[in-house]
mmCIF file of C-alpha atoms in Angstrom:
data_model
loop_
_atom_site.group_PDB
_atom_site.id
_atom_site.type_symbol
_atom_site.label_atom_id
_atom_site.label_comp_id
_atom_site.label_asym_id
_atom_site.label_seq_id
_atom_site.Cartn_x
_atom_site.Cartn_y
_atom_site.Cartn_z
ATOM 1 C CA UNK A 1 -191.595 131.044 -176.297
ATOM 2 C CA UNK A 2 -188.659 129.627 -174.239
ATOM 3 C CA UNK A 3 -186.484 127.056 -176.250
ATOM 4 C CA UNK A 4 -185.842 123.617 -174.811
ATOM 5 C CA UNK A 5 -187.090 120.773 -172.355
ATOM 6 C CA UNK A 6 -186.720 120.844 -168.494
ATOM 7 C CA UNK A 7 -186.749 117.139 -166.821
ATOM 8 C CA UNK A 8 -188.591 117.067 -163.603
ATOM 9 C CA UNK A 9 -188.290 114.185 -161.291
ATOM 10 C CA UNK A 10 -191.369 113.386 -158.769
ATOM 11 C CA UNK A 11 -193.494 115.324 -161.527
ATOM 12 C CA UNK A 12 -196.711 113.522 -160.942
ATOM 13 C CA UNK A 13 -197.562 114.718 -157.555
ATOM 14 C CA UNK A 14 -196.724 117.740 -155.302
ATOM 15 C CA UNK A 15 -193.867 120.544 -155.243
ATOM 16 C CA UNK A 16 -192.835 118.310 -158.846
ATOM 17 C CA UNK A 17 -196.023 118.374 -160.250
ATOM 18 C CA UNK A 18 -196.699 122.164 -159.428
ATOM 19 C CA UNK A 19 -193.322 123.095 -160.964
ATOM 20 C CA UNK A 20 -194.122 120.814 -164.193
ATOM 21 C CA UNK A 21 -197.571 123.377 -164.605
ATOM 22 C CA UNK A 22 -195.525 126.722 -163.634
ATOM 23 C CA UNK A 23 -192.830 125.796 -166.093
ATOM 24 C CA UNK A 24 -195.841 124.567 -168.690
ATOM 25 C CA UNK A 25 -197.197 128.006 -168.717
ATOM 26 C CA UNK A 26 -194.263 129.576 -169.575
ATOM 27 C CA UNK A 27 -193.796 127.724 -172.380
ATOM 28 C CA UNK A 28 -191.440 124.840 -171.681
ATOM 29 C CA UNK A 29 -191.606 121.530 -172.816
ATOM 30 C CA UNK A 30 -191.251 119.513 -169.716
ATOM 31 C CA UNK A 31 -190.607 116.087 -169.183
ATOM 32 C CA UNK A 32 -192.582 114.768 -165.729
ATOM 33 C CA UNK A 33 -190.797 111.548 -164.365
ATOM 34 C CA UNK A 34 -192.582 109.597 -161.731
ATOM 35 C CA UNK A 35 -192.824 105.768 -160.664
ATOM 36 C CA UNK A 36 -196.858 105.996 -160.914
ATOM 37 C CA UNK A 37 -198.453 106.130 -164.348
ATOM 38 C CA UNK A 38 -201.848 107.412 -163.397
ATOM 39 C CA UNK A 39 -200.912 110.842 -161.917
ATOM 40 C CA UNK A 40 -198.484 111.528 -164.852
ATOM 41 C CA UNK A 41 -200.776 110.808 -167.641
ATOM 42 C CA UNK A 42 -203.547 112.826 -165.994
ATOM 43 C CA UNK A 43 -200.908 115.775 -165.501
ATOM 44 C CA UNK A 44 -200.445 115.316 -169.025
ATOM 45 C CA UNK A 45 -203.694 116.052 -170.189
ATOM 46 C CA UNK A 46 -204.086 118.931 -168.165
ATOM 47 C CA UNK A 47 -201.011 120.923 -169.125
ATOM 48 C CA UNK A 48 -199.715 119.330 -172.310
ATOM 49 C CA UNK A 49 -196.242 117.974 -170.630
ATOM 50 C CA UNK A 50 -194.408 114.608 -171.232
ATOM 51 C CA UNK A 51 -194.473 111.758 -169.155
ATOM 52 C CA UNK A 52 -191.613 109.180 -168.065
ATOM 53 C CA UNK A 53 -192.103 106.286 -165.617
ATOM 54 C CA UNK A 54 -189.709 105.856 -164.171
ATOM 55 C CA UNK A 55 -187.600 105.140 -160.687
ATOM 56 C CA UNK A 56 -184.588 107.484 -159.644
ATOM 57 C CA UNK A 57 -184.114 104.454 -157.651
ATOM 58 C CA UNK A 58 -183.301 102.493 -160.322
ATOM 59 C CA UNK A 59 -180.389 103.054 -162.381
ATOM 60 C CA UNK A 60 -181.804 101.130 -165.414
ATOM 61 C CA UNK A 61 -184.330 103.732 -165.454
ATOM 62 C CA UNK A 62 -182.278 106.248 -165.104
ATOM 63 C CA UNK A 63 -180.392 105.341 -168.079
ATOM 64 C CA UNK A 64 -183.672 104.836 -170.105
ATOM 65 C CA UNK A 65 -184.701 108.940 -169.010
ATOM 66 C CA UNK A 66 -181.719 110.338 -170.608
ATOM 67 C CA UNK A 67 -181.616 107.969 -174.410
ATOM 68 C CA UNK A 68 -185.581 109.607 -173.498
ATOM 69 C CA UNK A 69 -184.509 112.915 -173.604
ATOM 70 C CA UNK A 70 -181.634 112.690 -176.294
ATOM 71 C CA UNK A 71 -184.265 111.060 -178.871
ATOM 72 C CA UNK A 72 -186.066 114.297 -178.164
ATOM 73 C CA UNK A 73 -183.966 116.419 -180.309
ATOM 74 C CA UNK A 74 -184.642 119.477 -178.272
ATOM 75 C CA UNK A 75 -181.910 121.226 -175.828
ATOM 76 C CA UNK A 76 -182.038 119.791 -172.195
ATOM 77 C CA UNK A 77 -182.047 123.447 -170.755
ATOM 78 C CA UNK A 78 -182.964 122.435 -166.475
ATOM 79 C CA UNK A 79 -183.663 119.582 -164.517
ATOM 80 C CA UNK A 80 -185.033 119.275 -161.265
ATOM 81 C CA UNK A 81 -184.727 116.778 -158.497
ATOM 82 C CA UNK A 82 -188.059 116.382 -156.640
ATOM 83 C CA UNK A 83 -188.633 112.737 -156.545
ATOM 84 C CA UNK A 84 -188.409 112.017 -152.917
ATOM 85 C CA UNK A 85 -190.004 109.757 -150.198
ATOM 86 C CA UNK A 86 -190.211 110.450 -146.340
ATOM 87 C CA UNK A 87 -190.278 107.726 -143.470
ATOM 88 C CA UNK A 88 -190.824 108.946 -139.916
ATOM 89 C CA UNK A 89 -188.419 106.605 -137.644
ATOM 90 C CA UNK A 90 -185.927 107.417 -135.334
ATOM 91 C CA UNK A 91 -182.070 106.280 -136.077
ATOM 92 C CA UNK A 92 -182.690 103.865 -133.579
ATOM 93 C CA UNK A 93 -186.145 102.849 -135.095
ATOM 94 C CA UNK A 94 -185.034 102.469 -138.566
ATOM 95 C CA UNK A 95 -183.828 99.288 -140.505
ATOM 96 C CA UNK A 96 -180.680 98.991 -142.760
ATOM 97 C CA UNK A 97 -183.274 98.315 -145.726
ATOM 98 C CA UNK A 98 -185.729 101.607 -144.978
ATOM 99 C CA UNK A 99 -182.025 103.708 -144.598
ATOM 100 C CA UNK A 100 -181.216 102.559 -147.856
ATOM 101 C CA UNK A 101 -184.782 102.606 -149.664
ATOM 102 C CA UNK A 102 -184.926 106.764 -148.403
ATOM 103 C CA UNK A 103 -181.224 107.429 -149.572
ATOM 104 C CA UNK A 104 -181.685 105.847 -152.851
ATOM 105 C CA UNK A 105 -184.297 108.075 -153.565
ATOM 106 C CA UNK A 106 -183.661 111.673 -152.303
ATOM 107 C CA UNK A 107 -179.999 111.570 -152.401
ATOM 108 C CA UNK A 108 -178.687 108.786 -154.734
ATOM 109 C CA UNK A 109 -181.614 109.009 -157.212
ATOM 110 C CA UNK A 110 -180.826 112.781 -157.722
ATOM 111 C CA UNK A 111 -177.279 112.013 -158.363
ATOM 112 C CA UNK A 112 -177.302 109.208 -160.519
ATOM 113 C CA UNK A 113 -180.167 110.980 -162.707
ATOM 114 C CA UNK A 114 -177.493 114.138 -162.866
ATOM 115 C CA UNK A 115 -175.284 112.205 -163.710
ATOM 116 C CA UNK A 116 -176.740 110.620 -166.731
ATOM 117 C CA UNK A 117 -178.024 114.218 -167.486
ATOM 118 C CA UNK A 118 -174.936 116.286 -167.402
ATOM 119 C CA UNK A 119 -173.692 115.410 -170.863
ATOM 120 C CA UNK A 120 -176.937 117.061 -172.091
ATOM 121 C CA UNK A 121 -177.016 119.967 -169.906
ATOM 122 C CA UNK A 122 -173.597 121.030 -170.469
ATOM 123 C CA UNK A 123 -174.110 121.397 -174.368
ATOM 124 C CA UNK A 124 -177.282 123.498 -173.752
ATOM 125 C CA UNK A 125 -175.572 125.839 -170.452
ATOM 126 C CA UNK A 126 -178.697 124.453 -168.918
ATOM 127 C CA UNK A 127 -179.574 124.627 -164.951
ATOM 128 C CA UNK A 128 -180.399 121.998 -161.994
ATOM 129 C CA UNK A 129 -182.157 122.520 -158.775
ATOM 130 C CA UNK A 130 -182.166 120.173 -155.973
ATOM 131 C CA UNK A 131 -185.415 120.020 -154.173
ATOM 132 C CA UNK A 132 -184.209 119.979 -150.564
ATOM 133 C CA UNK A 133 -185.844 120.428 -147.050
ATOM 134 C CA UNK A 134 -185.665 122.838 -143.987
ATOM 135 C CA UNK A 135 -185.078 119.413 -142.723
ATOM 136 C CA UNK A 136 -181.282 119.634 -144.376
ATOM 137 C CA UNK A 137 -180.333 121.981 -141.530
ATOM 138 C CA UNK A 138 -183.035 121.731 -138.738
ATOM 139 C CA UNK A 139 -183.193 118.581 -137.412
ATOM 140 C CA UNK A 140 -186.983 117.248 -137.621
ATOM 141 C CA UNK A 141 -188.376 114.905 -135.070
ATOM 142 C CA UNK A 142 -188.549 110.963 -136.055
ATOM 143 C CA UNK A 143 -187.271 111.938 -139.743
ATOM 144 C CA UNK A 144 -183.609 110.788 -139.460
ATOM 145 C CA UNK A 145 -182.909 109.379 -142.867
ATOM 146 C CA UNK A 146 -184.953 111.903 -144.460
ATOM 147 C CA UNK A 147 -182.913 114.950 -143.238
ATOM 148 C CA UNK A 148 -179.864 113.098 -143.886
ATOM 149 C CA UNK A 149 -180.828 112.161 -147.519
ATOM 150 C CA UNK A 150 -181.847 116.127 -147.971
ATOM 151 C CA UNK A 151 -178.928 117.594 -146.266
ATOM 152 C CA UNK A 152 -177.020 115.689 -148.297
ATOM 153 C CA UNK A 153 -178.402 116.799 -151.587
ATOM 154 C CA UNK A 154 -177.996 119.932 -150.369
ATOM 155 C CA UNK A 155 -173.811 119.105 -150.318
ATOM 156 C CA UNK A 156 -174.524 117.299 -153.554
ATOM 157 C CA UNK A 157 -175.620 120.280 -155.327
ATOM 158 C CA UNK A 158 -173.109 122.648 -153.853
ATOM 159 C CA UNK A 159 -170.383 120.135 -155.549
ATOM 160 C CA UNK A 160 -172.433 120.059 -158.791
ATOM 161 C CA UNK A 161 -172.157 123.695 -158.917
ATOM 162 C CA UNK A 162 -168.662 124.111 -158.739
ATOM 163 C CA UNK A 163 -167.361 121.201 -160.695
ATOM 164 C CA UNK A 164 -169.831 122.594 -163.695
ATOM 165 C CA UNK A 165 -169.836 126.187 -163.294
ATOM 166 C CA UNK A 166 -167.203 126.415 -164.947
ATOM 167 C CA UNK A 167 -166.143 126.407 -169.227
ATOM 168 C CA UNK A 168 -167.833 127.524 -172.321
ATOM 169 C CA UNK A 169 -171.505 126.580 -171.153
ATOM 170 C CA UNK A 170 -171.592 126.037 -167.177
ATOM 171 C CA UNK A 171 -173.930 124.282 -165.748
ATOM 172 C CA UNK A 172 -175.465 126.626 -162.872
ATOM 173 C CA UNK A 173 -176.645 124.054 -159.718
ATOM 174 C CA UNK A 174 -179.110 125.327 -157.074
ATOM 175 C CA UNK A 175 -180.493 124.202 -153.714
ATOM 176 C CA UNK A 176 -184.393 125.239 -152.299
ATOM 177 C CA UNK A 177 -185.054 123.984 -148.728
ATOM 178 C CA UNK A 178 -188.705 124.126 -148.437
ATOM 179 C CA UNK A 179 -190.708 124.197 -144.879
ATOM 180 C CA UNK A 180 -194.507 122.774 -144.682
ATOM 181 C CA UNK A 181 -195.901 122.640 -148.275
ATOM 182 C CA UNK A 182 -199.262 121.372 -148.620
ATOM 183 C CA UNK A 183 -198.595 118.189 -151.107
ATOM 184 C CA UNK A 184 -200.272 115.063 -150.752
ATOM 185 C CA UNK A 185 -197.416 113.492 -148.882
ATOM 186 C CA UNK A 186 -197.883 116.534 -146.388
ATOM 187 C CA UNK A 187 -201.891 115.929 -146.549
ATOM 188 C CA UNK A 188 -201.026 111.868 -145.416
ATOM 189 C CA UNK A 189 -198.541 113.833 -142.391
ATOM 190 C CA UNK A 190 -201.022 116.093 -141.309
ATOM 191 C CA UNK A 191 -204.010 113.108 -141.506
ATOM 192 C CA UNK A 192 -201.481 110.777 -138.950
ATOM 193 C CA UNK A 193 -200.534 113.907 -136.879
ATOM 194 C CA UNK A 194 -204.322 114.677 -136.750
ATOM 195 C CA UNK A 195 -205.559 111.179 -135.718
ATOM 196 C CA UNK A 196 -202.796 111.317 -132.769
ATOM 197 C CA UNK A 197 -203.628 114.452 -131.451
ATOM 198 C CA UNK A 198 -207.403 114.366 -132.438
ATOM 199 C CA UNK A 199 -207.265 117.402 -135.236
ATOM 200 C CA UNK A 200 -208.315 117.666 -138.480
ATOM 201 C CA UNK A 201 -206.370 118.290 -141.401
ATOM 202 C CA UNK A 202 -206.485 121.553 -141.705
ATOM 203 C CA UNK A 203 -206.068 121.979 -137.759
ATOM 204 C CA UNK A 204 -202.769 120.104 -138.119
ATOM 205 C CA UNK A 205 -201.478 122.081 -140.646
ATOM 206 C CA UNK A 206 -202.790 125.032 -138.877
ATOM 207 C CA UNK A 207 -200.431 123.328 -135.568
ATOM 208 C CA UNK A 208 -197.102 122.897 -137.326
ATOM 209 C CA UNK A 209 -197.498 125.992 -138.520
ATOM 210 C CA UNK A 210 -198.076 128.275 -135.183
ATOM 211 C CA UNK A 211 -193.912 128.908 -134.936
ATOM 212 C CA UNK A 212 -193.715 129.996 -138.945
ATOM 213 C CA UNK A 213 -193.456 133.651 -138.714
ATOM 214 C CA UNK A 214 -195.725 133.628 -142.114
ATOM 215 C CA UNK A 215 -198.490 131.524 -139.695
ATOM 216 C CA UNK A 216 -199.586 128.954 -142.584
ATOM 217 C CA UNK A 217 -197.683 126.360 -144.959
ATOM 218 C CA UNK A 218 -196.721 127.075 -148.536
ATOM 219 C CA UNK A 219 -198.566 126.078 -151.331
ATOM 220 C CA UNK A 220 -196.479 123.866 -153.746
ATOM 221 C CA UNK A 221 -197.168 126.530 -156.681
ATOM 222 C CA UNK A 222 -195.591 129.521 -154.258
ATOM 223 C CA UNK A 223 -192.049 126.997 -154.214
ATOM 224 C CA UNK A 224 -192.684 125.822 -157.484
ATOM 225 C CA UNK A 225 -192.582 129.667 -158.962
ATOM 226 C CA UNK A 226 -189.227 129.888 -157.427
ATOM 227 C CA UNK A 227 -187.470 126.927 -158.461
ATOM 228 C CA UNK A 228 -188.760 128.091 -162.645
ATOM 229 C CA UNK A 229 -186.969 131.658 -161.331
ATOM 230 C CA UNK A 230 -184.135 129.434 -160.403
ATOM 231 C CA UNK A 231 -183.725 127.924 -164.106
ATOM 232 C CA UNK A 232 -184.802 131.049 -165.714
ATOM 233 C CA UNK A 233 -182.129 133.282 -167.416
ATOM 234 C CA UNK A 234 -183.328 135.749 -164.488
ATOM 235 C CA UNK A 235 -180.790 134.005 -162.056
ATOM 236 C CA UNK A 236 -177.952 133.355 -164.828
ATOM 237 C CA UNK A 237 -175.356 134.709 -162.074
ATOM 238 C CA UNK A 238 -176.811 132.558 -159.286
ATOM 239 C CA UNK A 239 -175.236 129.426 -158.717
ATOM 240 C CA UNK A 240 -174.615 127.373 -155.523
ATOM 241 C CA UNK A 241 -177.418 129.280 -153.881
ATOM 242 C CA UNK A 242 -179.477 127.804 -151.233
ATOM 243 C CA UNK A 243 -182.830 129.185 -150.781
ATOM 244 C CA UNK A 244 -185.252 128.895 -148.134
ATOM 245 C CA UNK A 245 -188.938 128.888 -148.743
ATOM 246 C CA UNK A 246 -190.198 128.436 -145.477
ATOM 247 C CA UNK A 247 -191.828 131.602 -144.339
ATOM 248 C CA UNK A 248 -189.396 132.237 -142.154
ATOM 249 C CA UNK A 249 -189.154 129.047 -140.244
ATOM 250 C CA UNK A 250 -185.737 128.891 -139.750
ATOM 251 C CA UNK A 251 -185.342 132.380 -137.997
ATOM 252 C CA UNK A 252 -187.047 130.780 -135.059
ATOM 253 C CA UNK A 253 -185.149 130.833 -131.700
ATOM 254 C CA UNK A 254 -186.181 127.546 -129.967
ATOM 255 C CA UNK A 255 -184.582 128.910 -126.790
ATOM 256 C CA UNK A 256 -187.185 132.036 -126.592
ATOM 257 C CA UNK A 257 -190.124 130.314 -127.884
ATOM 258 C CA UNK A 258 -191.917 129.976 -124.668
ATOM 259 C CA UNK A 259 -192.129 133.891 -124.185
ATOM 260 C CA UNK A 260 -193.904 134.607 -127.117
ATOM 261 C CA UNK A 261 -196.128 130.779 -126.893
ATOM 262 C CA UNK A 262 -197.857 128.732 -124.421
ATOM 263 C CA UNK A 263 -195.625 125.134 -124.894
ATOM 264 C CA UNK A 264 -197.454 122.462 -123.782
ATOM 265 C CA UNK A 265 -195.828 118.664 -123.649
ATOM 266 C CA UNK A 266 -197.796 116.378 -125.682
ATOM 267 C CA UNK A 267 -196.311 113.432 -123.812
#
């Protein structure tokens, strides 16, 4: 059985919550941080991790996660930044106060929960992957401080890896830019898309889907089984990486789409 705990931020729901079972079942203790109770304690009961409430937003907390780990006794060995919250306005749309609010959560919150980490990781050698988005790179419609907050985690953990892959017991940093995952925040995307365009669900996901060379979105377990690769002793010489896990969404061309698809305006 593998030796050590592995902190996972955003553990109660989605790509977090998938990567707290994938890293449960091979035999990790994992501690799921989350700002809701419920879906932590009933993640807890199904898979036997620990739970932390908590708010990456909140530096207090933040603070309180890593004398949480430390009383643990048991080698930090990974972390992994997946706390993160989306709101779909426009740079001219958004406020100062919903800039800040989406920052302080996918960019900030990873950082300043790294930060209070590090001490821990470096005597264990252990490993951190951001949770990033094809959004860090491909600019999404109406999503501006989103894809700024993730492609600047991306930058984040390219610093994090050099400044600690260094000395006795480096700490290796890693990036994974996921495309369409279905998670409930991607259920609550597809059920607005769906209402606009008068689809259900499923037909939305189908939708966003059509230019993904796979055809469908992930499923949270599919990235999740990466990001444990990522931490695993597997990838002890990878370190700075960025991986996609997207299905190939970032190979398309927009500029020959309309020869292989019928594009039609929505408005």
């Amino acid at each position: 059985m593998p030796s050590g705990v592995i902190v996972v931020t955003g553990g109660g729901t989605g790509i977090g919550a998938a990567t707290v079972r994938v890293l449960r079942a091979q035999g990790f203790d994992v501690v799921a941080t989350g700002r809701r109770e419920t879906p932590l304690a009933t993640l807890t009961q199904e898979c036997g991790c620990l739970a932390f409430v908590g708010d990456v937003a909140d530096p207090a907390d933040n603070v309180r996660l890593a004398r949480f780990v430390d009383d643990l006794q048991v080698p930090l060995v990974g972390l992994v930044n997946a706390a993160g919250i989306m709101l779909a306005h426009t740079v001219a749309e958004t406020t100062l106060e919903e800039w800040g609010r989406v920052l302080s959560v996918n960019l900030t919150g990873a950082f300043d929960v790294t930060r209070n980490l590090l001490p821990a990781l470096r005597v264990a050698g252990g490993a951190v992957v951001m949770v990033s988005s094809v959004a860090a790179d491909r600019v999404p419609t109406g999503a501006a401080s989103y894809a700024v907050a993730k492609a600047g985690l991306v930058m984040l953990g390219n610093v994090i890896a050099l400044e600690e892959g260094r000395g006795e017991r480096p700490v290796r940093c890693n990036i994974v830019n996921p495309g369409w995952t279905r998670t409930e925040m991607a259920d609550a995307e597809m059920d607005e898309l769906g209402e606009v365009i008068g689809l259900s669900r499923e037909a939305a996901y189908q939708e966003v889907a059509k230019l993904v060379p796979l055809g469908r979105p992930a499923r949270a377990d599919e990235v999740a089984s990466v990001i444990a690769f990522l931490l695993s002793d597997a990838a002890s010489y990878v370190n700075g990486a960025t991986v996609s896990i997207d299905g190939g969404h970032r190979l398309v061309d927009v500029g020959v789409v309309p020869i292989d698809y019928v594009v039609t305006p929505r408005g």
